[in-house]
Amino acid sequence: MADVSTNLTGSARVIAGGTDLLNAMETGIFPSSQYPTTLVNLKTIPNLNTIAVSGQTLKIGALAKIADIASSSVVQSGYSALASAASQVATPQVRNMGTLGGNLAQSVQCWYYRYPDRLGGRIVCLRKGGTTCYAVGGVNTYHSIYGGPKGCYAVYPSDTATALMALNASIVTNTRTIPIESFFDALTGTVLGSGEVITEVDVPTPASGTKQTYIKFAQRKAIDFAVVSVSTLLTMNGNTVTAARIALGGVAPTPMRSTAAESAVVGQTLNATAAAAAASAAVASATPLAYNTYKVPILKSILTQALLT
Ligand SMILES: Cc1cc2nc3c(=O)[nH]c(=O)nc-3n(C[C@H](O)[C@H](O)[C@H](O)COP(=O)(O)OP(=O)(O)OC[C@H]3O[C@@H](n4cnc5c(N)ncnc54)[C@H](O)[C@@H]3O)c2cc1C
């Protein structure tokens, strides 16, 4: 599989459900020199769609369908943030075709990147090897409010990734295991290399007494990506937070852990004051663009809600 690429280089790409890749091939993401000439169908590989707990780890095969993750009683009972996130992806049709591996490796939805031919000419943005992120000085309603660490301000779109970051998952490939916080790249999407495919996602079982949530704010109830999403994992001793993992989606080029919010809430009695303080800490470092300042109060609101749920 040496020439199979999961990023924008190379002539061959892997395909799972095809719900993102085929759309990307139709809409003009690929410059003609990089248009895939070979698709390698992962769905012919057996046993990559299992969902099972082994010891203290939930193991989900890369080909597990989003719908099956959402409806799994195992996921719903022990990893409810992930079940909730999966249930809010797209539509029933997409959830029944789309896989977890494809959901994590999907392309960003930035209109300057995704639809280069619809904007009066073929745009080659920074993410495609150009020199400019057109969102910065353009219409950036749905873009990053936490900057562009590598110059691109597109936001990472996956719902499951935000929950998996709160749950401290690891991404297993055919060559290595990658902690989720090291899996994403602000310019290429993921750190997957040539010939590297996701085979499994491992989720440590949260300690008993842990509270977990996933809340998504989108403009429509279905067929819509998160404008902002949050996922929280709180370990409690009575009403006191003893440990926290808080992940944000739709607000940065990668899913983002808010250690500022975590620090604000750990050691506190969980009440409206503590939740509001954590939400304020989360947005303290936000640097919204001209058209997306509205995301800041939404993020504060749904993070407060998530912490108090
Ligand atoms: C109308 C619509 C609405 C949507 N709304 C949402 C939403 O609200 N939330 C959300 O999270 N997503 C949303 N999506 C995205 C959707 O969830 C993804 O398209 C889907 O999960 C991708 O899975 P797939 O198996 O179809 O991937 P494919 O389309 O087959 O592949 C997508 C990408 O992942 C790569 N890939 C696939 N499997 C692997 C693997 N095992 N290892 C390495 N690389 C791999 C492919 O090469 C390709 O680059 C939406 C999509 C559509 C079409």
PDB file of C-alpha atoms in Angstrom, residues 58-302:
ATOM      1  CA  LEU A  58     -13.820   0.243  24.132  1.00  0.00           C
ATOM      2  CA  LYS A  59     -12.459  -0.855  20.756  1.00  0.00           C
ATOM      3  CA  ILE A  60     -14.261   0.396  17.674  1.00  0.00           C
ATOM      4  CA  GLY A  61     -13.192  -0.805  14.238  1.00  0.00           C
ATOM      5  CA  ALA A  62     -12.527   1.904  11.665  1.00  0.00           C
ATOM      6  CA  LEU A  63     -15.309   0.539   9.455  1.00  0.00           C
ATOM      7  CA  ALA A  64     -17.957   0.688  12.208  1.00  0.00           C
ATOM      8  CA  LYS A  65     -20.827   2.744  10.859  1.00  0.00           C
ATOM      9  CA  ILE A  66     -21.701   5.982  12.624  1.00  0.00           C
ATOM     10  CA  ALA A  67     -25.284   4.683  12.998  1.00  0.00           C
ATOM     11  CA  ASP A  68     -24.092   1.505  14.717  1.00  0.00           C
ATOM     12  CA  ILE A  69     -21.980   3.518  17.160  1.00  0.00           C
ATOM     13  CA  ALA A  70     -24.941   5.758  17.951  1.00  0.00           C
ATOM     14  CA  SER A  71     -27.280   2.827  18.608  1.00  0.00           C
ATOM     15  CA  SER A  72     -24.810   0.548  20.403  1.00  0.00           C
ATOM     16  CA  SER A  73     -25.994  -0.188  23.936  1.00  0.00           C
ATOM     17  CA  VAL A  74     -22.347  -0.603  24.982  1.00  0.00           C
ATOM     18  CA  VAL A  75     -21.458   2.876  23.713  1.00  0.00           C
ATOM     19  CA  GLN A  76     -24.652   4.441  25.072  1.00  0.00           C
ATOM     20  CA  SER A  77     -24.121   3.053  28.552  1.00  0.00           C
ATOM     21  CA  GLY A  78     -20.417   3.679  29.126  1.00  0.00           C
ATOM     22  CA  TYR A  79     -19.375   6.274  26.540  1.00  0.00           C
ATOM     23  CA  SER A  80     -22.525   8.343  26.179  1.00  0.00           C
ATOM     24  CA  ALA A  81     -20.716  11.447  24.884  1.00  0.00           C
ATOM     25  CA  LEU A  82     -19.621   9.437  21.854  1.00  0.00           C
ATOM     26  CA  ALA A  83     -23.067   7.903  21.333  1.00  0.00           C
ATOM     27  CA  SER A  84     -24.588  11.376  21.493  1.00  0.00           C
ATOM     28  CA  ALA A  85     -22.049  12.825  19.058  1.00  0.00           C
ATOM     29  CA  ALA A  86     -22.551   9.950  16.605  1.00  0.00           C
ATOM     30  CA  SER A  87     -26.340  10.346  16.782  1.00  0.00           C
ATOM     31  CA  GLN A  88     -26.004  14.003  15.751  1.00  0.00           C
ATOM     32  CA  VAL A  89     -23.865  13.418  12.651  1.00  0.00           C
ATOM     33  CA  ALA A  90     -25.547  14.418   9.380  1.00  0.00           C
ATOM     34  CA  THR A  91     -28.605  12.314   8.480  1.00  0.00           C
ATOM     35  CA  PRO A  92     -29.677   8.682   8.918  1.00  0.00           C
ATOM     36  CA  GLN A  93     -28.521   7.995   5.351  1.00  0.00           C
ATOM     37  CA  VAL A  94     -25.032   9.401   5.951  1.00  0.00           C
ATOM     38  CA  ARG A  95     -24.792   7.696   9.348  1.00  0.00           C
ATOM     39  CA  ASN A  96     -25.676   4.370   7.710  1.00  0.00           C
ATOM     40  CA  MET A  97     -22.956   4.708   5.067  1.00  0.00           C
ATOM     41  CA  GLY A  98     -20.311   6.753   6.874  1.00  0.00           C
ATOM     42  CA  THR A  99     -17.704   5.035   9.022  1.00  0.00           C
ATOM     43  CA  LEU A 100     -15.790   6.162  12.074  1.00  0.00           C
ATOM     44  CA  GLY A 101     -12.463   6.120  10.202  1.00  0.00           C
ATOM     45  CA  GLY A 102     -13.920   8.260   7.431  1.00  0.00           C
ATOM     46  CA  ASN A 103     -15.518  10.619   9.922  1.00  0.00           C
ATOM     47  CA  LEU A 104     -12.136  11.275  11.524  1.00  0.00           C
ATOM     48  CA  ALA A 105     -10.297  11.616   8.193  1.00  0.00           C
ATOM     49  CA  GLN A 106     -12.925  13.717   6.381  1.00  0.00           C
ATOM     50  CA  SER A 107     -12.011  16.998   4.677  1.00  0.00           C
ATOM     51  CA  VAL A 108     -12.870  20.400   6.085  1.00  0.00           C
ATOM     52  CA  GLN A 109     -15.993  22.206   4.862  1.00  0.00           C
ATOM     53  CA  CYS A 110     -14.425  25.639   4.217  1.00  0.00           C
ATOM     54  CA  TRP A 111     -16.080  27.031   1.095  1.00  0.00           C
ATOM     55  CA  TYR A 112     -12.826  28.484  -0.237  1.00  0.00           C
ATOM     56  CA  TYR A 113     -11.310  25.000  -0.037  1.00  0.00           C
ATOM     57  CA  ARG A 114     -14.290  22.855  -0.882  1.00  0.00           C
ATOM     58  CA  TYR A 115     -15.908  24.715  -3.758  1.00  0.00           C
ATOM     59  CA  PRO A 116     -13.064  26.477  -5.572  1.00  0.00           C
ATOM     60  CA  ASP A 117     -14.961  26.701  -8.863  1.00  0.00           C
ATOM     61  CA  ARG A 118     -18.084  28.362  -7.481  1.00  0.00           C
ATOM     62  CA  LEU A 119     -16.413  31.556  -6.457  1.00  0.00           C
ATOM     63  CA  GLY A 120     -15.654  33.095  -9.832  1.00  0.00           C
ATOM     64  CA  GLY A 121     -12.530  31.146 -10.663  1.00  0.00           C
ATOM     65  CA  ARG A 122     -10.431  28.273  -9.432  1.00  0.00           C
ATOM     66  CA  ILE A 123      -9.120  29.174  -6.004  1.00  0.00           C
ATOM     67  CA  VAL A 124      -5.962  27.447  -4.801  1.00  0.00           C
ATOM     68  CA  CYS A 125      -5.992  28.156  -1.094  1.00  0.00           C
ATOM     69  CA  LEU A 126      -3.232  27.630   1.440  1.00  0.00           C
ATOM     70  CA  ARG A 127      -4.578  24.211   2.353  1.00  0.00           C
ATOM     71  CA  LYS A 128      -4.133  23.102  -1.262  1.00  0.00           C
ATOM     72  CA  GLY A 129      -0.596  24.395  -1.563  1.00  0.00           C
ATOM     73  CA  GLY A 130      -1.391  28.027  -2.368  1.00  0.00           C
ATOM     74  CA  THR A 131      -0.125  30.970  -0.390  1.00  0.00           C
ATOM     75  CA  THR A 132      -3.341  32.497   0.972  1.00  0.00           C
ATOM     76  CA  CYS A 133      -6.120  31.546   3.361  1.00  0.00           C
ATOM     77  CA  TYR A 134      -8.977  33.429   1.689  1.00  0.00           C
ATOM     78  CA  ALA A 135     -11.149  33.111   4.779  1.00  0.00           C
ATOM     79  CA  VAL A 136      -9.025  35.542   6.769  1.00  0.00           C
ATOM     80  CA  GLY A 137      -9.991  38.571   4.704  1.00  0.00           C
ATOM     81  CA  GLY A 138     -13.138  37.021   3.246  1.00  0.00           C
ATOM     82  CA  VAL A 139     -16.429  35.642   4.456  1.00  0.00           C
ATOM     83  CA  ASN A 140     -15.340  33.815   7.591  1.00  0.00           C
ATOM     84  CA  THR A 141     -18.698  33.178   9.257  1.00  0.00           C
ATOM     85  CA  TYR A 142     -17.944  29.498   9.906  1.00  0.00           C
ATOM     86  CA  HIS A 143     -14.219  29.656  10.479  1.00  0.00           C
ATOM     87  CA  SER A 144     -11.815  29.429  13.391  1.00  0.00           C
ATOM     88  CA  ILE A 145     -12.080  31.683  16.422  1.00  0.00           C
ATOM     89  CA  TYR A 146      -8.792  30.364  17.795  1.00  0.00           C
ATOM     90  CA  GLY A 147      -6.530  31.470  14.967  1.00  0.00           C
ATOM     91  CA  GLY A 148      -4.854  29.479  12.242  1.00  0.00           C
ATOM     92  CA  PRO A 149      -1.757  27.835  13.733  1.00  0.00           C
ATOM     93  CA  LYS A 150      -0.511  26.893  10.263  1.00  0.00           C
ATOM     94  CA  GLY A 151      -2.177  29.748   8.389  1.00  0.00           C
ATOM     95  CA  CYS A 152      -5.454  27.956   7.551  1.00  0.00           C
ATOM     96  CA  TYR A 153      -8.608  29.051   9.390  1.00  0.00           C
ATOM     97  CA  ALA A 154     -10.943  26.234   8.304  1.00  0.00           C
ATOM     98  CA  VAL A 155     -12.572  24.387  11.191  1.00  0.00           C
ATOM     99  CA  TYR A 156     -12.367  20.666  11.651  1.00  0.00           C
ATOM    100  CA  PRO A 157     -15.873  19.220  11.120  1.00  0.00           C
ATOM    101  CA  SER A 158     -16.225  15.842  12.865  1.00  0.00           C
ATOM    102  CA  ASP A 159     -18.687  15.457  15.734  1.00  0.00           C
ATOM    103  CA  THR A 160     -17.230  12.153  16.905  1.00  0.00           C
ATOM    104  CA  ALA A 161     -13.716  13.622  17.127  1.00  0.00           C
ATOM    105  CA  THR A 162     -14.758  16.202  19.709  1.00  0.00           C
ATOM    106  CA  ALA A 163     -16.307  13.533  21.946  1.00  0.00           C
ATOM    107  CA  LEU A 164     -13.344  11.203  21.399  1.00  0.00           C
ATOM    108  CA  MET A 165     -10.988  13.982  22.476  1.00  0.00           C
ATOM    109  CA  ALA A 166     -12.905  14.465  25.732  1.00  0.00           C
ATOM    110  CA  LEU A 167     -12.854  10.691  26.192  1.00  0.00           C
ATOM    111  CA  ASN A 168      -9.061  10.611  25.666  1.00  0.00           C
ATOM    112  CA  ALA A 169      -9.200   8.120  22.790  1.00  0.00           C
ATOM    113  CA  SER A 170      -6.316   6.766  20.745  1.00  0.00           C
ATOM    114  CA  ILE A 171      -6.296   6.222  17.007  1.00  0.00           C
ATOM    115  CA  VAL A 172      -4.807   2.897  15.952  1.00  0.00           C
ATOM    116  CA  THR A 173      -3.379   2.594  12.434  1.00  0.00           C
ATOM    117  CA  ASN A 174      -1.665  -0.204  10.563  1.00  0.00           C
ATOM    118  CA  THR A 175       1.666   1.090  11.858  1.00  0.00           C
ATOM    119  CA  ARG A 176       1.178   2.850  15.218  1.00  0.00           C
ATOM    120  CA  THR A 177      -1.139   4.091  17.973  1.00  0.00           C
ATOM    121  CA  ILE A 178      -1.668   7.850  18.062  1.00  0.00           C
ATOM    122  CA  PRO A 179      -3.137   9.702  21.084  1.00  0.00           C
ATOM    123  CA  ILE A 180      -6.050  11.723  19.734  1.00  0.00           C
ATOM    124  CA  GLU A 181      -4.444  15.020  20.707  1.00  0.00           C
ATOM    125  CA  SER A 182      -1.568  14.233  18.304  1.00  0.00           C
ATOM    126  CA  PHE A 183      -3.753  12.877  15.505  1.00  0.00           C
ATOM    127  CA  PHE A 184      -4.941  16.114  13.906  1.00  0.00           C
ATOM    128  CA  ASP A 185      -2.989  18.621  11.855  1.00  0.00           C
ATOM    129  CA  ALA A 186      -4.146  22.209  11.354  1.00  0.00           C
ATOM    130  CA  LEU A 187      -3.217  22.142   7.666  1.00  0.00           C
ATOM    131  CA  THR A 188      -3.408  18.549   6.419  1.00  0.00           C
ATOM    132  CA  GLY A 189      -6.303  17.391   8.619  1.00  0.00           C
ATOM    133  CA  THR A 190      -4.559  14.401  10.119  1.00  0.00           C
ATOM    134  CA  VAL A 191      -1.002  13.187  10.618  1.00  0.00           C
ATOM    135  CA  LEU A 192      -1.697   9.992   8.665  1.00  0.00           C
ATOM    136  CA  GLY A 193       1.196   9.235   6.383  1.00  0.00           C
ATOM    137  CA  SER A 194       1.345   7.585   2.990  1.00  0.00           C
ATOM    138  CA  GLY A 195       0.056   4.038   3.193  1.00  0.00           C
ATOM    139  CA  GLU A 196      -1.292   4.556   6.699  1.00  0.00           C
ATOM    140  CA  VAL A 197      -4.925   3.727   7.467  1.00  0.00           C
ATOM    141  CA  ILE A 198      -6.961   3.861  10.650  1.00  0.00           C
ATOM    142  CA  THR A 199      -7.815   0.360  11.783  1.00  0.00           C
ATOM    143  CA  GLU A 200      -9.363   0.993  15.204  1.00  0.00           C
ATOM    144  CA  VAL A 201     -10.244   3.651  17.744  1.00  0.00           C
ATOM    145  CA  ASP A 202      -9.578   2.803  21.396  1.00  0.00           C
ATOM    146  CA  VAL A 203     -11.495   4.593  24.141  1.00  0.00           C
ATOM    147  CA  PRO A 204     -10.507   4.104  27.797  1.00  0.00           C
ATOM    148  CA  THR A 205     -13.486   3.286  29.980  1.00  0.00           C
ATOM    149  CA  PRO A 206     -14.266   6.332  32.135  1.00  0.00           C
ATOM    150  CA  ALA A 207     -14.102   5.831  35.890  1.00  0.00           C
ATOM    151  CA  SER A 208     -17.417   5.195  37.569  1.00  0.00           C
ATOM    152  CA  GLY A 209     -19.081   8.403  38.674  1.00  0.00           C
ATOM    153  CA  THR A 210     -17.787  10.242  35.619  1.00  0.00           C
ATOM    154  CA  LYS A 211     -20.207  12.657  33.964  1.00  0.00           C
ATOM    155  CA  GLN A 212     -19.982  13.041  30.204  1.00  0.00           C
ATOM    156  CA  THR A 213     -21.770  15.186  27.639  1.00  0.00           C
ATOM    157  CA  TYR A 214     -21.691  16.207  24.004  1.00  0.00           C
ATOM    158  CA  ILE A 215     -23.611  19.308  22.922  1.00  0.00           C
ATOM    159  CA  LYS A 216     -23.740  20.514  19.326  1.00  0.00           C
ATOM    160  CA  PHE A 217     -24.971  23.896  18.170  1.00  0.00           C
ATOM    161  CA  ALA A 218     -25.887  23.941  14.479  1.00  0.00           C
ATOM    162  CA  GLN A 219     -28.188  26.109  12.444  1.00  0.00           C
ATOM    163  CA  ARG A 220     -30.395  23.160  11.446  1.00  0.00           C
ATOM    164  CA  LYS A 221     -31.431  20.116  13.426  1.00  0.00           C
ATOM    165  CA  ALA A 222     -30.136  17.747  10.715  1.00  0.00           C
ATOM    166  CA  ILE A 223     -27.747  17.739   7.754  1.00  0.00           C
ATOM    167  CA  ASP A 224     -25.660  20.409   9.356  1.00  0.00           C
ATOM    168  CA  PHE A 225     -22.162  20.595  10.688  1.00  0.00           C
ATOM    169  CA  ALA A 226     -21.457  22.005  14.135  1.00  0.00           C
ATOM    170  CA  VAL A 227     -21.122  25.769  14.326  1.00  0.00           C
ATOM    171  CA  VAL A 228     -19.783  25.072  17.792  1.00  0.00           C
ATOM    172  CA  SER A 229     -19.696  21.849  19.807  1.00  0.00           C
ATOM    173  CA  VAL A 230     -18.435  20.885  23.232  1.00  0.00           C
ATOM    174  CA  SER A 231     -17.780  17.616  24.989  1.00  0.00           C
ATOM    175  CA  THR A 232     -17.024  17.263  28.663  1.00  0.00           C
ATOM    176  CA  LEU A 233     -15.801  14.431  30.846  1.00  0.00           C
ATOM    177  CA  LEU A 234     -15.926  15.247  34.550  1.00  0.00           C
ATOM    178  CA  THR A 235     -14.753  12.992  37.353  1.00  0.00           C
ATOM    179  CA  MET A 236     -16.715  13.834  40.488  1.00  0.00           C
ATOM    180  CA  ASN A 237     -16.345  13.360  44.212  1.00  0.00           C
ATOM    181  CA  GLY A 238     -19.801  14.233  45.395  1.00  0.00           C
ATOM    182  CA  ASN A 239     -20.455  17.594  43.820  1.00  0.00           C
ATOM    183  CA  THR A 240     -16.769  18.474  43.491  1.00  0.00           C
ATOM    184  CA  VAL A 241     -14.926  18.100  40.191  1.00  0.00           C
ATOM    185  CA  THR A 242     -11.710  16.151  40.716  1.00  0.00           C
ATOM    186  CA  ALA A 243     -10.633  15.845  37.065  1.00  0.00           C
ATOM    187  CA  ALA A 244     -11.881  17.228  33.763  1.00  0.00           C
ATOM    188  CA  ARG A 245     -11.361  16.883  30.041  1.00  0.00           C
ATOM    189  CA  ILE A 246     -13.132  19.511  27.966  1.00  0.00           C
ATOM    190  CA  ALA A 247     -13.015  19.455  24.159  1.00  0.00           C
ATOM    191  CA  LEU A 248     -14.275  22.061  21.688  1.00  0.00           C
ATOM    192  CA  GLY A 249     -15.364  21.484  18.074  1.00  0.00           C
ATOM    193  CA  GLY A 250     -16.183  23.772  15.163  1.00  0.00           C
ATOM    194  CA  VAL A 251     -14.020  26.549  16.525  1.00  0.00           C
ATOM    195  CA  ALA A 252     -10.464  25.702  15.426  1.00  0.00           C
ATOM    196  CA  PRO A 253      -8.645  23.882  12.610  1.00  0.00           C
ATOM    197  CA  THR A 254      -8.452  20.807  14.837  1.00  0.00           C
ATOM    198  CA  PRO A 255     -10.640  19.614  17.703  1.00  0.00           C
ATOM    199  CA  MET A 256      -9.320  21.534  20.654  1.00  0.00           C
ATOM    200  CA  ARG A 257      -8.887  20.683  24.302  1.00  0.00           C
ATOM    201  CA  SER A 258      -9.541  23.646  26.582  1.00  0.00           C
ATOM    202  CA  THR A 259      -7.090  23.210  29.418  1.00  0.00           C
ATOM    203  CA  ALA A 260      -8.037  26.705  30.613  1.00  0.00           C
ATOM    204  CA  ALA A 261     -11.632  25.598  31.171  1.00  0.00           C
ATOM    205  CA  GLU A 262     -10.461  22.371  32.770  1.00  0.00           C
ATOM    206  CA  SER A 263      -8.219  24.228  35.236  1.00  0.00           C
ATOM    207  CA  ALA A 264     -11.051  26.594  36.095  1.00  0.00           C
ATOM    208  CA  VAL A 265     -13.449  23.830  37.042  1.00  0.00           C
ATOM    209  CA  VAL A 266     -11.189  21.231  38.706  1.00  0.00           C
ATOM    210  CA  GLY A 267     -11.390  21.440  42.496  1.00  0.00           C
ATOM    211  CA  GLN A 268     -14.605  23.439  42.337  1.00  0.00           C
ATOM    212  CA  THR A 269     -18.060  22.609  43.520  1.00  0.00           C
ATOM    213  CA  LEU A 270     -19.991  22.187  40.309  1.00  0.00           C
ATOM    214  CA  ASN A 271     -22.533  24.980  40.219  1.00  0.00           C
ATOM    215  CA  ALA A 272     -23.573  27.821  37.933  1.00  0.00           C
ATOM    216  CA  THR A 273     -20.751  30.080  39.132  1.00  0.00           C
ATOM    217  CA  ALA A 274     -18.040  27.482  38.482  1.00  0.00           C
ATOM    218  CA  ALA A 275     -19.505  26.545  35.104  1.00  0.00           C
ATOM    219  CA  ALA A 276     -19.653  30.194  34.017  1.00  0.00           C
ATOM    220  CA  ALA A 277     -16.058  30.729  35.151  1.00  0.00           C
ATOM    221  CA  ALA A 278     -14.901  27.722  33.128  1.00  0.00           C
ATOM    222  CA  ALA A 279     -16.800  28.959  30.068  1.00  0.00           C
ATOM    223  CA  SER A 280     -15.204  32.404  30.403  1.00  0.00           C
ATOM    224  CA  ALA A 281     -11.780  30.780  30.718  1.00  0.00           C
ATOM    225  CA  ALA A 282     -12.423  28.769  27.547  1.00  0.00           C
ATOM    226  CA  VAL A 283     -13.080  31.881  25.431  1.00  0.00           C
ATOM    227  CA  ALA A 284     -10.442  34.127  27.031  1.00  0.00           C
ATOM    228  CA  SER A 285      -7.920  33.218  24.320  1.00  0.00           C
ATOM    229  CA  ALA A 286     -10.408  33.384  21.407  1.00  0.00           C
ATOM    230  CA  THR A 287      -9.492  35.737  18.555  1.00  0.00           C
ATOM    231  CA  PRO A 288     -12.586  35.771  16.331  1.00  0.00           C
ATOM    232  CA  LEU A 289     -12.518  37.059  12.767  1.00  0.00           C
ATOM    233  CA  ALA A 290     -14.717  39.772  11.262  1.00  0.00           C
ATOM    234  CA  TYR A 291     -17.853  37.639  10.791  1.00  0.00           C
ATOM    235  CA  ASN A 292     -17.668  34.981  13.487  1.00  0.00           C
ATOM    236  CA  THR A 293     -17.666  36.797  16.828  1.00  0.00           C
ATOM    237  CA  TYR A 294     -21.143  35.305  17.322  1.00  0.00           C
ATOM    238  CA  LYS A 295     -19.472  31.961  18.034  1.00  0.00           C
ATOM    239  CA  VAL A 296     -17.991  33.219  21.303  1.00  0.00           C
ATOM    240  CA  PRO A 297     -21.261  33.608  23.272  1.00  0.00           C
ATOM    241  CA  ILE A 298     -22.572  30.370  21.750  1.00  0.00           C
ATOM    242  CA  LEU A 299     -19.490  28.534  22.970  1.00  0.00           C
ATOM    243  CA  LYS A 300     -19.821  30.049  26.436  1.00  0.00           C
ATOM    244  CA  SER A 301     -23.490  29.133  26.567  1.00  0.00           C
ATOM    245  CA  ILE A 302     -23.242  25.503  25.480  1.00  0.00           C
TER     246      ILE A 302
END
